[in-house]
mmCIF file of C-alpha atoms and ligand atoms in Angstrom:
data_model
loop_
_atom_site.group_PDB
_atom_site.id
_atom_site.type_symbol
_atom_site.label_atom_id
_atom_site.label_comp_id
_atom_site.label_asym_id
_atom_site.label_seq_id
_atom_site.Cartn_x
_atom_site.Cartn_y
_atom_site.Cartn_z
ATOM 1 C CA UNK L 1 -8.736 -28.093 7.541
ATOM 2 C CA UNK L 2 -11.689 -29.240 6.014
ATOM 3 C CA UNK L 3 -12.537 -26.961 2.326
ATOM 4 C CA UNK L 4 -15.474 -25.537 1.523
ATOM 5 C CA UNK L 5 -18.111 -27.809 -0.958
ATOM 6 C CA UNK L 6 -15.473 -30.656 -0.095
ATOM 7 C CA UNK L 7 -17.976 -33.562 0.591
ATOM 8 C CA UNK L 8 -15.775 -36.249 1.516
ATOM 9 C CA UNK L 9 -12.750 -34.137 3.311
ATOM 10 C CA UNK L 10 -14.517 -33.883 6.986
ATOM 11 C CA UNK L 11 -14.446 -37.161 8.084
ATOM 12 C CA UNK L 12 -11.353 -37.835 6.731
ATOM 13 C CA UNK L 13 -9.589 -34.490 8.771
ATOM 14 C CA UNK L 14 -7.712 -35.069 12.176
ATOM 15 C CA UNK L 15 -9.126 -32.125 14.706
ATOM 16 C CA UNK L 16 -7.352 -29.151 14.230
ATOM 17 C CA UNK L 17 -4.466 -28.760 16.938
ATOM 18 C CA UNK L 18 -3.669 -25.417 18.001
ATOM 19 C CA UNK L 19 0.239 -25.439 18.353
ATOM 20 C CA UNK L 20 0.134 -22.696 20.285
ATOM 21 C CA UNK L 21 -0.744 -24.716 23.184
ATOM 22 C CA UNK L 22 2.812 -25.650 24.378
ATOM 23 C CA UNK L 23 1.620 -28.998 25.771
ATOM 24 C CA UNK L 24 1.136 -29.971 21.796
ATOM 25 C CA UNK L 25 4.478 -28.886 20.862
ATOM 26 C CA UNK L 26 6.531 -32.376 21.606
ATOM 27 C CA UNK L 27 4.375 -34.910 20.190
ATOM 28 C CA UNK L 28 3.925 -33.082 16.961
ATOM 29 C CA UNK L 29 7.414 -31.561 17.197
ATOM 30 C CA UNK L 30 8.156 -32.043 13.649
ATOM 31 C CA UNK L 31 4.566 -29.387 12.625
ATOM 32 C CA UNK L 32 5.797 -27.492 15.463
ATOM 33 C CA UNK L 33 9.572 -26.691 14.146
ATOM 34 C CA UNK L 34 7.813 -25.182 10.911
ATOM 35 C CA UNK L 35 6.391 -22.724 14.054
ATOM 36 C CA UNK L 36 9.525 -21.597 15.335
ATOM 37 C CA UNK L 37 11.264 -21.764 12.012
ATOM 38 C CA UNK L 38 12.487 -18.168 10.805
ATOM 39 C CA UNK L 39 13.760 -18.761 7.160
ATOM 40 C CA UNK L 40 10.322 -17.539 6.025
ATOM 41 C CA UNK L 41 9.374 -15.238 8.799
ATOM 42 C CA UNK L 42 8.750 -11.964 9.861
ATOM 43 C CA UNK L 43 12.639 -11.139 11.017
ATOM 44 C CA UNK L 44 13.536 -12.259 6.862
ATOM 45 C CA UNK L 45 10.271 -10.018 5.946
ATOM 46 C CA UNK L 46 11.093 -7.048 8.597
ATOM 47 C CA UNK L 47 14.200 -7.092 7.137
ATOM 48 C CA UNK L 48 13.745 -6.285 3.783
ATOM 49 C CA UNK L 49 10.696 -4.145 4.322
ATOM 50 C CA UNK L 50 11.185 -2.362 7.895
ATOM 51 C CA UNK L 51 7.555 -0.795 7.137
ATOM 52 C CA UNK L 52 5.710 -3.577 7.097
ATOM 53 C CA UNK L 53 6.466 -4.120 11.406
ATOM 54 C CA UNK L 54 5.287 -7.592 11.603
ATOM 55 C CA UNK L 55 5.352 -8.939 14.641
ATOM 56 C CA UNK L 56 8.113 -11.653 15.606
ATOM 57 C CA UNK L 57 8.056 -14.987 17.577
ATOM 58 C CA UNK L 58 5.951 -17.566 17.346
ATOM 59 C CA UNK L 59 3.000 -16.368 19.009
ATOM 60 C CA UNK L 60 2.798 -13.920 15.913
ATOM 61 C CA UNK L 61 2.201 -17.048 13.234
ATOM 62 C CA UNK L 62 -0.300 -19.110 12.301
ATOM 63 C CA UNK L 63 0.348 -22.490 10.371
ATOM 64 C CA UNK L 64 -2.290 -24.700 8.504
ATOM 65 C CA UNK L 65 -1.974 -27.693 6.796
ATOM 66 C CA UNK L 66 -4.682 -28.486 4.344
ATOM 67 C CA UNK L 67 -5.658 -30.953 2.195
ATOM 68 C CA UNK L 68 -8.849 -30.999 -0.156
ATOM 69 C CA UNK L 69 -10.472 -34.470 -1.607
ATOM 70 C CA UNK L 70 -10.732 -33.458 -4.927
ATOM 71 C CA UNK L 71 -14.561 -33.530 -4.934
ATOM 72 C CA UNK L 72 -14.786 -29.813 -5.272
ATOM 73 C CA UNK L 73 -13.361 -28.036 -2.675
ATOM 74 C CA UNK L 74 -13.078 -24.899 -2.530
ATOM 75 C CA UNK L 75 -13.123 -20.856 -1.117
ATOM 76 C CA UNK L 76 -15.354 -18.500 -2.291
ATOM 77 C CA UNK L 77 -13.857 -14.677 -2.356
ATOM 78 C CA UNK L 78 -12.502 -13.474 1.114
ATOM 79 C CA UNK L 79 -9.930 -11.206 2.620
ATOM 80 C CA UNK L 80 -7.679 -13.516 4.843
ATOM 81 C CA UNK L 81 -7.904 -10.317 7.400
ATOM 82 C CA UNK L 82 -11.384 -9.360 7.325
ATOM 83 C CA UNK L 83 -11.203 -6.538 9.893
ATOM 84 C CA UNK L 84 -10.470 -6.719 14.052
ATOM 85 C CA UNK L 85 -9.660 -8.507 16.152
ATOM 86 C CA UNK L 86 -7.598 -9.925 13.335
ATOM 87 C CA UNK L 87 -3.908 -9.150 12.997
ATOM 88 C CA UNK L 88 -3.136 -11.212 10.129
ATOM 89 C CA UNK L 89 -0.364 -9.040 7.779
ATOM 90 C CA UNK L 90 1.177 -11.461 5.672
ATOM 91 C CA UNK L 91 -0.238 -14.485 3.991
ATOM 92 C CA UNK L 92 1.962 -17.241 2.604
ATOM 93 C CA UNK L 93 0.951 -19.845 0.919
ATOM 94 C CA UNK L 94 2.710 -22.853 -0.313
ATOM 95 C CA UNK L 95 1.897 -25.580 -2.940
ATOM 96 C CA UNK L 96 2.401 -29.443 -2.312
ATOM 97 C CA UNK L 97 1.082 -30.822 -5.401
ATOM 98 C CA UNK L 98 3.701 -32.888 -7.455
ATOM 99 C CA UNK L 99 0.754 -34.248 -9.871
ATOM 100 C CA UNK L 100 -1.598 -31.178 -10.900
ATOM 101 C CA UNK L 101 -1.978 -30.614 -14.159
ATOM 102 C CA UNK L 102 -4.431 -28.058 -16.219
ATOM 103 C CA UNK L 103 -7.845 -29.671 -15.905
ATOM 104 C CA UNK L 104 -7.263 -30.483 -12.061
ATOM 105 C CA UNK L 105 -8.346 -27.418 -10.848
ATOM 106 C CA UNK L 106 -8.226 -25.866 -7.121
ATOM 107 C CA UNK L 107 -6.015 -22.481 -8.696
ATOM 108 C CA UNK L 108 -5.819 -19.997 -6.570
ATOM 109 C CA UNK L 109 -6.895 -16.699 -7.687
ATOM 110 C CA UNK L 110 -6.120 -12.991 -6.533
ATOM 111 C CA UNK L 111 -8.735 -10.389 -7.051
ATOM 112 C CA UNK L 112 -6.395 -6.947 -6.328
ATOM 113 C CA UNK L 113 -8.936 -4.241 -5.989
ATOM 114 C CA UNK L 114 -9.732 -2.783 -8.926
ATOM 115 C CA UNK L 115 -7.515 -4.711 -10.792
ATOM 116 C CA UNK L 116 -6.842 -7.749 -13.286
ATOM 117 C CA UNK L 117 -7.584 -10.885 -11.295
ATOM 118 C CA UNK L 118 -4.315 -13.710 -11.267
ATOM 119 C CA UNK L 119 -4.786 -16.949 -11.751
ATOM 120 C CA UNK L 120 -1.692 -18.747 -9.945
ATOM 121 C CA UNK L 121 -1.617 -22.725 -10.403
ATOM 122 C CA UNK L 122 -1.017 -24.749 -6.971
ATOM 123 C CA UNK L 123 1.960 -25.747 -8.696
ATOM 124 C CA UNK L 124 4.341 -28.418 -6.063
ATOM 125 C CA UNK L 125 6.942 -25.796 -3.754
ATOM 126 C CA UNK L 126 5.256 -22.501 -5.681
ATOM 127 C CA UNK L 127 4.965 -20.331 -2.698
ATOM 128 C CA UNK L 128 2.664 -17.006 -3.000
ATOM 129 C CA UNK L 129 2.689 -14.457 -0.486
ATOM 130 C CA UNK L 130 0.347 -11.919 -0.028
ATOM 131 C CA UNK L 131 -0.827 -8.737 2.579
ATOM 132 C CA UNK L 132 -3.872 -10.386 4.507
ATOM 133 C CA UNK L 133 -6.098 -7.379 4.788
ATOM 134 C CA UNK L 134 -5.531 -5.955 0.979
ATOM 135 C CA UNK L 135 -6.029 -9.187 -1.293
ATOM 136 C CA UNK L 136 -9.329 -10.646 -1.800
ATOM 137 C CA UNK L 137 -8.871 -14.040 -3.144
ATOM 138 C CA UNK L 138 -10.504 -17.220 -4.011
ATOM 139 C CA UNK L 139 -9.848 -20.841 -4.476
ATOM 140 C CA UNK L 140 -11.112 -22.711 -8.154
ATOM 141 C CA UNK L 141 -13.034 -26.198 -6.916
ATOM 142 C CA UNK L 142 -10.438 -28.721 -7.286
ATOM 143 C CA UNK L 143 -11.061 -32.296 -8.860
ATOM 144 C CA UNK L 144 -7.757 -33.563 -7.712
ATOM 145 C CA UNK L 145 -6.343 -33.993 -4.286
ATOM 146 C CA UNK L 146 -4.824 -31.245 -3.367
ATOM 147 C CA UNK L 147 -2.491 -30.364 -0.425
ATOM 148 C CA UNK L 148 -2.137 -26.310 0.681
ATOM 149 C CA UNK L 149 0.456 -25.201 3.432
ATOM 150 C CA UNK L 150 -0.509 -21.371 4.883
ATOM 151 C CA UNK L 151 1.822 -19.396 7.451
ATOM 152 C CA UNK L 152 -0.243 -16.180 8.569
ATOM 153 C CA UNK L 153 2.330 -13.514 10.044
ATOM 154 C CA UNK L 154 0.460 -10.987 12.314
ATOM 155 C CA UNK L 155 1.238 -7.389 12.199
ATOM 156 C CA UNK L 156 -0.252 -4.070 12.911
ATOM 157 C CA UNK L 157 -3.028 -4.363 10.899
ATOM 158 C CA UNK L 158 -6.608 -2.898 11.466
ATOM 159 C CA UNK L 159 -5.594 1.057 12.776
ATOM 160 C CA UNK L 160 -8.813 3.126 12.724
ATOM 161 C CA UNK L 161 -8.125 4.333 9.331
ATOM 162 C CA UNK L 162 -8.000 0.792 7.921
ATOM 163 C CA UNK L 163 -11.346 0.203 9.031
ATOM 164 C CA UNK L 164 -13.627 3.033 8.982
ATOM 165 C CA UNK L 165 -14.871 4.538 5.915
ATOM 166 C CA UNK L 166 -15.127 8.111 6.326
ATOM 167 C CA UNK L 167 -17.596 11.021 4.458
ATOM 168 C CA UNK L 168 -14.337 12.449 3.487
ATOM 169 C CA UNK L 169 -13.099 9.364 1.484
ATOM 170 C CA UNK L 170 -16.688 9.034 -0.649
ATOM 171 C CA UNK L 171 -15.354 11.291 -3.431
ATOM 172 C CA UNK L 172 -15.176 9.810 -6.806
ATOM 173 C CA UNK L 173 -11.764 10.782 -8.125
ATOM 174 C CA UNK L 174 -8.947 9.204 -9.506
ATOM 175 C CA UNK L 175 -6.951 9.625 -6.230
ATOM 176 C CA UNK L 176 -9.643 7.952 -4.018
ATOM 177 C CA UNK L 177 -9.653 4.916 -6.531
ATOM 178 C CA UNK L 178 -5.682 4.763 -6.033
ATOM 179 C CA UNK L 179 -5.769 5.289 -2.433
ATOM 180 C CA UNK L 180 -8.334 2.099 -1.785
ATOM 181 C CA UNK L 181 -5.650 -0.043 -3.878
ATOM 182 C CA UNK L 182 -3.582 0.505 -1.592
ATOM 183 C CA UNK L 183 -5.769 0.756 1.671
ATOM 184 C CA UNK L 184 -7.242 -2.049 3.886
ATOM 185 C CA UNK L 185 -10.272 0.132 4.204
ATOM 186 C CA UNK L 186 -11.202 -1.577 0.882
ATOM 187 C CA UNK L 187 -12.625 -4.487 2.876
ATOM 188 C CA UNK L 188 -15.951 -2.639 3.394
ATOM 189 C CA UNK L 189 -16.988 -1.679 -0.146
ATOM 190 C CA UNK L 190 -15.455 -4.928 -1.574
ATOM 191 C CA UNK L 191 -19.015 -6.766 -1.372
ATOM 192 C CA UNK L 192 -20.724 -4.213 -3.117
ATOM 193 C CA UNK L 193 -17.913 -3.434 -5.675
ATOM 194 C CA UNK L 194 -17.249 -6.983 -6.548
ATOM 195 C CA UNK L 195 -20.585 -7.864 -6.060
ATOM 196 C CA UNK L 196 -20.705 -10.625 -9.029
ATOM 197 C CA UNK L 197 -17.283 -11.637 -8.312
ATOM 198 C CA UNK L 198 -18.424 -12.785 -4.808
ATOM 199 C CA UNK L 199 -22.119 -14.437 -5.922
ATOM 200 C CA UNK L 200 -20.147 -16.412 -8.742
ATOM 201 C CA UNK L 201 -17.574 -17.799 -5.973
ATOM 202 C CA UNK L 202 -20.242 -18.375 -3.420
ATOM 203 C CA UNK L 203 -21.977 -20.771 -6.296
ATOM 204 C CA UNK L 204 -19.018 -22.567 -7.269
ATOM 205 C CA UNK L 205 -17.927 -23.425 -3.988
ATOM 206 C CA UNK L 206 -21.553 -23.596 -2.174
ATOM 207 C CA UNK L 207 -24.671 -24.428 -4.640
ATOM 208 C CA UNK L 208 -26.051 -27.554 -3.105
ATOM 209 C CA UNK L 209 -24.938 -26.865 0.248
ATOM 210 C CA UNK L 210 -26.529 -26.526 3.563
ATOM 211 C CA UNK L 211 -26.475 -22.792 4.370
ATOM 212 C CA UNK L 212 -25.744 -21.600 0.561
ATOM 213 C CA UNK L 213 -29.104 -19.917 0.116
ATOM 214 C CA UNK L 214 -29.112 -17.703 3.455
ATOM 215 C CA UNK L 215 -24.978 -16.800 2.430
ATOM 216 C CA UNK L 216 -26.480 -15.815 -0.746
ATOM 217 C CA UNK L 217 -29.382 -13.788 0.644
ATOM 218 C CA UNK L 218 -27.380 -12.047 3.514
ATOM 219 C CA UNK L 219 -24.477 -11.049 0.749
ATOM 220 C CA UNK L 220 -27.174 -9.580 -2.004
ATOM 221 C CA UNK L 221 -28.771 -7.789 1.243
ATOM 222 C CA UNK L 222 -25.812 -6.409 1.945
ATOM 223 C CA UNK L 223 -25.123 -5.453 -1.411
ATOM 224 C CA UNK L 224 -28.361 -3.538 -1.951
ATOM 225 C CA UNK L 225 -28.386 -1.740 1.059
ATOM 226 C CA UNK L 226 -25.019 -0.326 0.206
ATOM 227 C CA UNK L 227 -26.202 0.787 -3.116
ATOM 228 C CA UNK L 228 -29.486 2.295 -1.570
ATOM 229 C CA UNK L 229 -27.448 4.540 0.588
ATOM 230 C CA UNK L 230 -27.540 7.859 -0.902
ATOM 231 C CA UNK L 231 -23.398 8.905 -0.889
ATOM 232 C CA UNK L 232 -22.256 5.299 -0.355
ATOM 233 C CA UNK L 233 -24.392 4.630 -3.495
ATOM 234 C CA UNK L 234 -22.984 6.567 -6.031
ATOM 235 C CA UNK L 235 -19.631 6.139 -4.505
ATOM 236 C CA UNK L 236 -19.827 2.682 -5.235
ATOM 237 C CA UNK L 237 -21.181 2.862 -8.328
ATOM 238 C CA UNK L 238 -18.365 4.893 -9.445
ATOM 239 C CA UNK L 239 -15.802 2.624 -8.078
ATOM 240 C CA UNK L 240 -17.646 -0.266 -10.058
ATOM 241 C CA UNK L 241 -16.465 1.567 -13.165
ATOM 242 C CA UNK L 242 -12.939 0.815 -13.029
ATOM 243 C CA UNK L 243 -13.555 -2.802 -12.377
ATOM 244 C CA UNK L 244 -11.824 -5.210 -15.249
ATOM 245 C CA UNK L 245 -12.218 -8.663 -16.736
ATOM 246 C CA UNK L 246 -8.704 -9.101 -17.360
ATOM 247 C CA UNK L 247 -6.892 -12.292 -16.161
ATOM 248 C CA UNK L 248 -3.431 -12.896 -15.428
ATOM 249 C CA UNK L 249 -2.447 -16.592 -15.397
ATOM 250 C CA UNK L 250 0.501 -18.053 -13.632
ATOM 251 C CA UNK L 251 0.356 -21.754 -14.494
ATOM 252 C CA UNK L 252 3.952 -22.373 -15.623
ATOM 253 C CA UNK L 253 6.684 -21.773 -13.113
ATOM 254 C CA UNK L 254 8.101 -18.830 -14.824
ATOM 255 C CA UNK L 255 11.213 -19.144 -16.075
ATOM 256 C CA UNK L 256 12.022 -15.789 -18.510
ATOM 257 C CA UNK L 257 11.122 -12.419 -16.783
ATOM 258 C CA UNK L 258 12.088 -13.829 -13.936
ATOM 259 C CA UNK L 259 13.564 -11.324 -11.652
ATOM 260 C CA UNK L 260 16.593 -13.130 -9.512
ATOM 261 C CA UNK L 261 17.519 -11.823 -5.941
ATOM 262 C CA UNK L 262 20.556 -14.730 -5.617
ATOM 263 C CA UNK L 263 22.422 -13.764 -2.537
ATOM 264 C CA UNK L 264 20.358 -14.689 0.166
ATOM 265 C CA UNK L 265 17.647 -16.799 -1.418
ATOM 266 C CA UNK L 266 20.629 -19.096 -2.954
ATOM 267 C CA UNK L 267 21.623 -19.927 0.012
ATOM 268 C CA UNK L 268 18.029 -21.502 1.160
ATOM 269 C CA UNK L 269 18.074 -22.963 -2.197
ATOM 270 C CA UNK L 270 14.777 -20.288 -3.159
ATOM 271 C CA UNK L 271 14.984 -18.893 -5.943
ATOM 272 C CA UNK L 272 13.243 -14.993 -5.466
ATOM 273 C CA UNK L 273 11.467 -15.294 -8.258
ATOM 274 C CA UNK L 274 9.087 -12.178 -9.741
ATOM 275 C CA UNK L 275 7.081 -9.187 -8.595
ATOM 276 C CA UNK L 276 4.324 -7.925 -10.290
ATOM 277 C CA UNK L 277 3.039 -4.209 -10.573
ATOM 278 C CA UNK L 278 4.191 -1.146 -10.418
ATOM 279 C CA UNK L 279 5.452 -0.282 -7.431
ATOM 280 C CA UNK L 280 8.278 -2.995 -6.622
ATOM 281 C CA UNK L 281 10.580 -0.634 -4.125
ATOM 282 C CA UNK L 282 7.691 -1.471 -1.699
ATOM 283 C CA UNK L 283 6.279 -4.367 -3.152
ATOM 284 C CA UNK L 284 4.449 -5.490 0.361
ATOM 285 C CA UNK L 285 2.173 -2.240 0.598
ATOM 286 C CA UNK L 286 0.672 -2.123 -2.537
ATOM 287 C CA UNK L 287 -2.316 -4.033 -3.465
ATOM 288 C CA UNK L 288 -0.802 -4.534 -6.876
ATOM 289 C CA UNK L 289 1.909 -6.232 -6.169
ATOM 290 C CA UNK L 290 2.493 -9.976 -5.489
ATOM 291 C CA UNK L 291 5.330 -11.861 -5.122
ATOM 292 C CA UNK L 292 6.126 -15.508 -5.045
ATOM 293 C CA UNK L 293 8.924 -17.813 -5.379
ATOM 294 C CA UNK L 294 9.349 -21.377 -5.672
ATOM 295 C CA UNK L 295 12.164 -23.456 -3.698
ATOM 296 C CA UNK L 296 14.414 -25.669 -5.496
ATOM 297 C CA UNK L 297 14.258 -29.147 -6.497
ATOM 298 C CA UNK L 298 17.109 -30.638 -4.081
HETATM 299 O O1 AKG E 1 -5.860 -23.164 -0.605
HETATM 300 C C1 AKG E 1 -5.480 -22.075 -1.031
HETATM 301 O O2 AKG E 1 -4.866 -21.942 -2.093
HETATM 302 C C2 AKG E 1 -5.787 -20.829 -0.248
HETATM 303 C C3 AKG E 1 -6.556 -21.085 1.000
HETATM 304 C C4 AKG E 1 -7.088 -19.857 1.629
HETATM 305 O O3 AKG E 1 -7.414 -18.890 0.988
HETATM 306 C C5 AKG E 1 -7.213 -19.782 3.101
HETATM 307 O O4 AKG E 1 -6.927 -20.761 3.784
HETATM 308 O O5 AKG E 1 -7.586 -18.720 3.610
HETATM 309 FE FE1 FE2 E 2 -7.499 -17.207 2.257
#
């Protein structure tokens, strides 16, 4: 509950309550109805993309409510699936802010592999969904309050080739670039090819901190050893090439390219709002693409 570099938040957060545990489920049975609730689930989600397989039922979902003081909280980069035993798929987030304004901070932003980063606003019901184990993200220090709801949906993440990076994939070509957009097995060159990208996040969110200097020192070890290794090395080198300093921001709702799936979402008064990237028939499996929609006012 409590964010990173968020001095005041921890004595302020209730323990966390696993809802899981049935024996929790009637006195909070309000937060626990949001755990059984399938309007944004993995049957809707299965549904519209069979390949993605999530898992169904409640056991298959993870809720958090969280809410950061305003005196800097923050996350520093980090895949919301890091590798087993996790089976977070899906990530959905989902904005309770009716006050933020530019200034306020706490943006979320999505570093796609290899791509331009997106800087998304944690505007009030914005709702951003992303695959767990393919988007590395991070969240801006906020100097407002700021309240964040998250719904993980598990799935059949972390298969042997999501993991392990073979000899076979350290070729530096074109294809091999396009094929970690799009693959989980990302996660373990990520460090080394977004090495500033992590350092700057860790700073933002940690500098001060108990425990910031040996998070510093363990990523930078990690980092060098990486580039010492004589195919990883180059590999990652290589990969480094393609990396960009273009932003996208997101801080308006957007109103004009919106792209408008009415029939169903009408009817839960969400609006399907936009997809990014190229590759919108399967918007869910590539690491380009992020959607997000916002629910309406009444
Ligand atoms: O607060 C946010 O916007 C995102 C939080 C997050 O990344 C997480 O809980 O893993
Ligand atoms: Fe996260």
């Amino acid at each position: 509950m409590d964010l990173h570099g968020d001095r005041r938040a921890p004595d302020l957060c209730p323990p966390a309550q696993d809802l899981h545990d049935e024996t929790l489920q009637e006195p909070l049975a309000s937060f626990a109805e949001l755990l059984f609730e399938e309007s944004l689930g993995s049957q809707r989600l299965n549904h519209w993309w069979p390949e993605l397989a999530l898992e169904e039922g409640f056991r298959a979902k993870t809720l958090k409510v969280q809410r950061n003081g305003g005196q800097g909280g923050c996350f520093p980069c980090h895949y919301d699936n890091s590798g087993p035993p996790s089976k977070r798929s899906i990530t959905c987030l989902v904005y309770l802010n009716p006050d933020w304004t530019d200034g306020d901070g706490g943006e979320l932003v999505l570093h796609p592999f290899l791509e331009p980063d997106i800087i998304i606003a944690p505007l009030m019901r914005r709702a951003v969904f992303f695959r767990s184990d393919l988007i590395l993200h991070s969240v801006r220090p906020s100097s407002a309050e700021r309240f964040c709801f998250t719904l993980w949906l598990d799935g059949p993440t972390n298969s042997r080739e999501d993991v392990n990076l073979t000899a076979k994939l350290l070729r530096s070509e074109l294809e091999t670039v396009d094929f970690l957009k799009r693959s989980p097995v990302q996660r373990s060159v990520s460090r080394a090819v977004n090495s500033e990208l992590y350092e700057e996040s860790l700073l933002a969110c940690m500098s001060g901190m108990p425990g910031c200097d040996e998070m510093l020192q363990g990523h930078r070890q990690h980092v060098t050893q990486q580039l010492a290794h004589p195919q990883l090395g180059p590999f990652v080198e290589f990969l480094r090439s393609f990396t960009c300093s273009e932003t996208v921001r997101l801080c308006e709702p957007l109103t004009a390219d919106v792209f408008r799936r009415k029939q169903d979402w009408a009817r839960r008064r969400v609006d399907f709002a936009w997809t990014l990237g190229s590759n919108n028939n399967h918007p869910v499996r590539s690491c380009r693409v992020v959607w997000k929609f916002w629910i309406d006012d009444d």
